[in-house]
Amino acid sequence: MRIILVGPPGAGKGTQAARLIDTLNIPHISTGDMLRAAVKAGTTLGLEAQAFMTRGDLVPDEVVIGMIIERIAAPDCSKGFMLDGFPRTAPQAAALDEAMAAAGVTLDAVLLIEVPDSLIVERITGRRSDPETGAIYHLAFNPPPAEIADRVVQRKDDTEAACVARLSKYHSETAPIVPFYEAKGLLRRVDGVGSPDAVTARIADALKG
Ligand code: AP5
């Protein structure tokens, strides 16, 4: 199965991907995670991406497109993949379409997780993650267990200012790709408000339909 997860920052894409990949048995490919790993490793790509990410801007298309096209050509993607955070612009959507057509494969669904802007800043500023396992928590909605509470970290771009910038980029650059997938009959809208379990159940229903 080839799936794309789209949604504003903090919609729950990473949270839901972690729950879905085991049952779907496909790799979870998050551009945000790949870019953060490159920043941590100090690679050329990471150094180029870092400033854009910290201020909540999008990393240039040419950097991200090459990275993802190479990744989905890897052997572990032969039976499918779940893209999280890509595509995020019209040129990225066009490049993915072209690469998949050239490989003779097609998308099964584009899941749009919808959460109103009014809930996003609280979700983002309260997020913490476990650097050892990658698990995502929230200080209020899903607190980390006491035994790991000392080691959870906050992302550099999870400040209120960067969150507002990311939300603005989502509306100006990413939301316009939604009609592109709607016209292809691939779009499934999922209400992202409610418990993570409720959202997972809605996604499972959307993938059946
Ligand atoms: P990326 O890492 O992709 O960030 P994002 O899209 O802004 O999404 P987030 O990771 O912030 O949120 P999420 O939807 O995964 O939510 P989560 O599950 O964590 O990208 C980061 C940066 O990299 C970008 O700003 C850009 O610079 C660059 N980049 C990445 N891809 C790019 C691309 N294609 N092109 C150019 N640049 C790119 O949940 C958030 C919080 O809410 C957590 O605390 C969680 O516990 C909580 N939560 C989750 N679900 C619920 C629920 N149902 N109820 C209550 N709380 C919940």
Short mmCIF file of C-alpha atoms and ligand atoms in Angstrom, two decimals:
data_model
loop_
_atom_site.label_atom_id
_atom_site.label_comp_id
_atom_site.label_asym_id
_atom_site.label_seq_id
_atom_site.Cartn_x
_atom_site.Cartn_y
_atom_site.Cartn_z
CA MET A 1 0.00 0.00 0.00
CA ARG A 2 1.26 3.50 -0.87
CA ILE A 3 -0.13 6.19 1.40
CA ILE A 4 0.51 9.87 2.03
CA LEU A 5 -0.28 11.55 5.36
CA VAL A 6 -1.05 15.26 5.03
CA GLY A 7 -2.06 17.71 7.74
CA PRO A 8 -1.00 20.82 9.58
CA PRO A 9 1.90 20.74 12.07
CA GLY A 10 0.75 18.87 15.15
CA ALA A 11 -2.19 17.20 13.38
CA GLY A 12 -0.97 13.84 14.65
CA LYS A 13 0.73 12.52 11.51
CA GLY A 14 3.71 11.05 13.40
CA THR A 15 1.51 9.71 16.21
CA GLN A 16 -0.81 7.96 13.77
CA ALA A 17 1.98 6.71 11.48
CA ALA A 18 3.61 4.93 14.43
CA ARG A 19 0.31 3.14 15.14
CA LEU A 20 -0.40 2.22 11.50
CA ILE A 21 2.87 0.94 10.13
CA ASP A 22 2.93 -2.24 12.18
CA THR A 23 -0.46 -3.38 10.90
CA LEU A 24 0.24 -2.22 7.34
CA ASN A 25 3.81 -3.56 7.38
CA ILE A 26 5.25 -0.73 5.29
CA PRO A 27 8.05 1.74 6.10
CA HIS A 28 7.18 5.10 7.66
CA ILE A 29 9.04 7.79 5.76
CA SER A 30 8.96 11.14 7.54
CA THR A 31 10.79 13.99 5.82
CA GLY A 32 10.93 15.84 9.15
CA ASP A 33 12.64 12.85 10.84
CA MET A 34 15.05 12.42 7.92
CA LEU A 35 15.98 16.11 7.98
CA ARG A 36 16.43 16.13 11.78
CA ALA A 37 18.71 13.07 11.48
CA ALA A 38 20.76 14.91 8.83
CA VAL A 39 21.02 17.99 11.08
CA LYS A 40 22.15 15.82 14.00
CA ALA A 41 24.73 14.05 11.84
CA GLY A 42 26.03 17.40 10.54
CA THR A 43 25.79 16.35 6.88
CA THR A 44 25.83 18.93 4.07
CA LEU A 45 22.10 18.41 3.63
CA GLY A 46 21.54 18.87 7.37
CA LEU A 47 23.58 22.08 7.48
CA GLU A 48 21.57 23.42 4.54
CA ALA A 49 18.23 22.48 6.11
CA GLN A 50 18.82 23.56 9.72
CA ALA A 51 18.12 27.29 9.49
CA PHE A 52 14.93 26.79 7.46
CA MET A 53 13.62 24.28 9.99
CA THR A 54 14.42 26.29 13.11
CA ARG A 55 12.48 29.31 11.86
CA GLY A 56 9.55 27.19 10.66
CA ASP A 57 10.21 27.66 6.95
CA LEU A 58 10.09 24.91 4.35
CA VAL A 59 13.40 23.42 3.23
CA PRO A 60 13.88 24.12 -0.52
CA ASP A 61 12.10 21.71 -2.87
CA GLU A 62 15.28 20.62 -4.66
CA VAL A 63 16.77 19.35 -1.38
CA VAL A 64 13.70 17.44 -0.21
CA ILE A 65 12.59 16.02 -3.58
CA GLY A 66 15.94 14.33 -4.25
CA MET A 67 16.01 12.88 -0.74
CA ILE A 68 12.53 11.31 -1.02
CA ILE A 69 12.76 10.05 -4.59
CA GLU A 70 15.93 8.20 -3.62
CA ARG A 71 14.31 6.84 -0.44
CA ILE A 72 11.18 5.42 -2.10
CA ALA A 73 13.34 3.62 -4.66
CA ALA A 74 14.95 1.59 -1.84
CA PRO A 75 14.14 -2.16 -1.71
CA ASP A 76 12.10 -1.90 1.52
CA CYS A 77 9.60 0.32 -0.34
CA SER A 78 8.89 -2.23 -3.06
CA LYS A 79 5.60 -3.27 -1.42
CA GLY A 80 4.61 0.22 -0.33
CA PHE A 81 5.34 3.12 2.01
CA MET A 82 3.73 5.72 4.19
CA LEU A 83 4.93 9.21 3.43
CA ASP A 84 4.59 11.67 6.34
CA GLY A 85 5.25 15.33 5.58
CA PHE A 86 5.90 14.90 1.86
CA PRO A 87 4.74 16.28 -0.51
CA ARG A 88 4.26 19.71 1.01
CA THR A 89 4.30 21.91 -2.10
CA ALA A 90 2.89 21.67 -5.64
CA PRO A 91 6.35 21.01 -7.17
CA GLN A 92 6.91 18.19 -4.63
CA ALA A 93 3.54 16.61 -5.53
CA ALA A 94 4.36 16.84 -9.25
CA ALA A 95 7.82 15.31 -8.74
CA LEU A 96 6.37 12.42 -6.73
CA ASP A 97 3.73 11.80 -9.40
CA GLU A 98 6.40 11.72 -12.09
CA ALA A 99 8.72 9.40 -10.15
CA MET A 100 5.90 6.98 -9.33
CA ALA A 101 4.66 6.94 -12.94
CA ALA A 102 8.21 6.22 -14.11
CA ALA A 103 8.42 3.33 -11.62
CA GLY A 104 5.01 2.02 -12.75
CA VAL A 105 3.41 2.31 -9.29
CA THR A 106 0.38 4.21 -8.02
CA LEU A 107 -0.86 5.77 -4.79
CA ASP A 108 -3.66 4.10 -2.84
CA ALA A 109 -4.75 6.96 -0.61
CA VAL A 110 -3.93 10.44 0.64
CA LEU A 111 -5.09 10.86 4.24
CA LEU A 112 -5.72 14.46 5.24
CA ILE A 113 -5.80 14.73 9.05
CA GLU A 114 -7.84 17.84 9.82
CA VAL A 115 -7.33 19.80 13.06
CA PRO A 116 -8.40 23.43 13.53
CA ASP A 117 -5.66 26.05 13.90
CA SER A 118 -6.96 26.92 17.38
CA LEU A 119 -5.71 23.56 18.75
CA ILE A 120 -2.33 23.48 17.03
CA VAL A 121 -0.14 25.74 19.19
CA GLU A 122 -1.07 23.84 22.38
CA ARG A 123 -0.33 20.48 20.72
CA ILE A 124 3.03 21.67 19.38
CA THR A 125 4.38 23.51 22.41
CA GLY A 126 3.44 20.61 24.72
CA ARG A 127 5.07 17.94 22.56
CA ARG A 128 8.04 16.02 23.94
CA SER A 129 9.79 13.02 22.42
CA ASP A 130 11.98 10.23 23.70
CA PRO A 131 15.39 10.46 21.98
CA GLU A 132 15.99 6.74 22.63
CA THR A 133 12.80 5.32 21.11
CA GLY A 134 11.42 8.23 19.07
CA ALA A 135 8.08 7.91 20.91
CA ILE A 136 5.98 11.07 20.87
CA TYR A 137 4.31 12.41 24.03
CA HIS A 138 2.41 15.48 25.15
CA LEU A 139 2.85 17.06 28.58
CA ALA A 140 -0.92 17.32 29.09
CA PHE A 141 -2.59 14.91 26.64
CA ASN A 142 -0.18 11.96 26.75
CA PRO A 143 2.45 12.53 29.47
CA PRO A 144 5.70 10.55 29.29
CA PRO A 145 5.95 7.76 31.90
CA ALA A 146 7.80 8.77 35.09
CA GLU A 147 10.81 6.54 34.31
CA ILE A 148 11.64 8.44 31.11
CA ALA A 149 10.37 11.91 32.10
CA ASP A 150 13.96 13.14 32.66
CA ARG A 151 15.19 12.27 29.19
CA VAL A 152 12.35 13.53 26.94
CA VAL A 153 13.28 16.48 24.74
CA GLN A 154 11.51 19.34 22.97
CA ARG A 155 12.09 19.99 19.26
CA LYS A 156 13.85 23.29 18.44
CA ASP A 157 11.00 24.26 16.10
CA ASP A 158 8.30 23.62 18.70
CA THR A 159 8.29 27.21 19.95
CA GLU A 160 5.13 29.26 19.57
CA ALA A 161 6.79 31.59 17.02
CA ALA A 162 8.04 28.76 14.79
CA CYS A 163 4.69 26.99 15.11
CA VAL A 164 2.83 30.07 13.84
CA ALA A 165 5.27 30.27 10.89
CA ARG A 166 4.80 26.54 10.13
CA LEU A 167 1.04 26.88 10.24
CA SER A 168 1.17 29.82 7.87
CA LYS A 169 3.38 27.81 5.45
CA TYR A 170 0.94 24.92 5.70
CA HIS A 171 -1.94 27.13 4.56
CA SER A 172 -0.01 28.91 1.80
CA GLU A 173 2.08 26.02 0.38
CA THR A 174 0.64 22.66 1.47
CA ALA A 175 -3.15 23.12 1.60
CA PRO A 176 -3.16 23.93 -2.16
CA ILE A 177 -2.02 20.35 -2.98
CA VAL A 178 -5.24 18.95 -1.47
CA PRO A 179 -7.40 19.64 -4.58
CA PHE A 180 -4.71 17.94 -6.72
CA TYR A 181 -5.30 14.65 -4.88
CA GLU A 182 -9.04 15.24 -4.54
CA ALA A 183 -9.29 15.47 -8.34
CA LYS A 184 -7.55 12.10 -8.61
CA GLY A 185 -10.11 10.52 -6.22
CA LEU A 186 -7.38 9.68 -3.69
CA LEU A 187 -8.20 12.09 -0.87
CA ARG A 188 -9.67 10.79 2.41
CA ARG A 189 -10.50 13.44 5.00
CA VAL A 190 -10.05 12.33 8.61
CA ASP A 191 -11.19 14.33 11.65
CA GLY A 192 -8.03 14.64 13.78
CA VAL A 193 -9.82 15.92 16.90
CA GLY A 194 -10.51 13.45 19.69
CA SER A 195 -8.40 10.77 21.30
CA PRO A 196 -5.52 9.22 19.29
CA ASP A 197 -7.46 5.91 19.42
CA ALA A 198 -10.54 7.54 17.90
CA VAL A 199 -8.42 9.07 15.11
CA THR A 200 -6.75 5.70 14.41
CA ALA A 201 -10.21 4.09 14.08
CA ARG A 202 -11.29 6.82 11.63
CA ILE A 203 -8.15 6.26 9.56
CA ALA A 204 -8.79 2.51 9.46
CA ASP A 205 -12.34 3.23 8.20
CA ALA A 206 -11.05 5.72 5.63
CA LEU A 207 -8.58 3.15 4.28
CA LYS A 208 -11.40 0.63 3.84
CA GLY A 209 -13.55 3.06 1.85
P1 AP5 B 1 7.78 17.76 10.32
O1 AP5 B 1 8.61 17.02 11.29
O2 AP5 B 1 7.14 17.03 9.19
O3 AP5 B 1 6.74 18.62 11.13
P2 AP5 B 1 5.19 18.96 10.89
O4 AP5 B 1 4.57 18.61 9.60
O5 AP5 B 1 5.12 20.39 11.27
O6 AP5 B 1 4.47 17.98 11.77
P3 AP5 B 1 4.79 17.67 13.22
O7 AP5 B 1 5.86 16.63 13.30
O8 AP5 B 1 5.03 18.95 13.99
O9 AP5 B 1 3.38 17.14 13.75
P4 AP5 B 1 2.60 15.78 13.52
O10 AP5 B 1 1.45 16.02 12.62
O11 AP5 B 1 3.52 14.65 13.18
O12 AP5 B 1 2.03 15.63 14.99
P5 AP5 B 1 2.47 14.63 16.19
O13 AP5 B 1 1.95 13.28 15.92
O14 AP5 B 1 3.91 14.79 16.54
O15 AP5 B 1 8.66 18.90 9.63
C1 AP5 B 1 9.50 19.74 10.39
C2 AP5 B 1 10.20 20.73 9.47
O16 AP5 B 1 11.01 20.02 8.50
C3 AP5 B 1 9.28 21.61 8.61
O17 AP5 B 1 8.83 22.76 9.31
C4 AP5 B 1 10.23 21.97 7.44
O18 AP5 B 1 11.16 22.94 7.82
C5 AP5 B 1 10.97 20.67 7.23
N1 AP5 B 1 10.28 19.80 6.26
C6 AP5 B 1 9.75 18.58 6.53
N2 AP5 B 1 9.21 18.06 5.41
C7 AP5 B 1 9.41 18.98 4.42
C8 AP5 B 1 9.05 19.02 3.04
N3 AP5 B 1 8.38 18.02 2.46
N4 AP5 B 1 9.40 20.13 2.35
C9 AP5 B 1 10.09 21.13 2.91
N5 AP5 B 1 10.45 21.16 4.21
C10 AP5 B 1 10.11 20.08 4.96
O19 AP5 B 1 1.57 15.28 17.35
C11 AP5 B 1 1.85 16.58 17.86
C12 AP5 B 1 1.53 16.63 19.37
O20 AP5 B 1 0.12 16.43 19.54
C13 AP5 B 1 2.23 15.50 20.16
O21 AP5 B 1 2.59 16.00 21.42
C14 AP5 B 1 1.14 14.42 20.30
O22 AP5 B 1 1.30 13.65 21.49
C15 AP5 B 1 -0.13 15.27 20.34
N6 AP5 B 1 -1.26 14.58 19.73
C16 AP5 B 1 -1.27 13.77 18.63
N7 AP5 B 1 -2.51 13.33 18.37
C17 AP5 B 1 -3.33 13.89 19.33
C18 AP5 B 1 -4.72 13.83 19.60
N8 AP5 B 1 -5.56 13.09 18.83
N9 AP5 B 1 -5.21 14.57 20.64
C19 AP5 B 1 -4.37 15.31 21.42
N10 AP5 B 1 -3.03 15.40 21.22
C20 AP5 B 1 -2.52 14.69 20.19
#
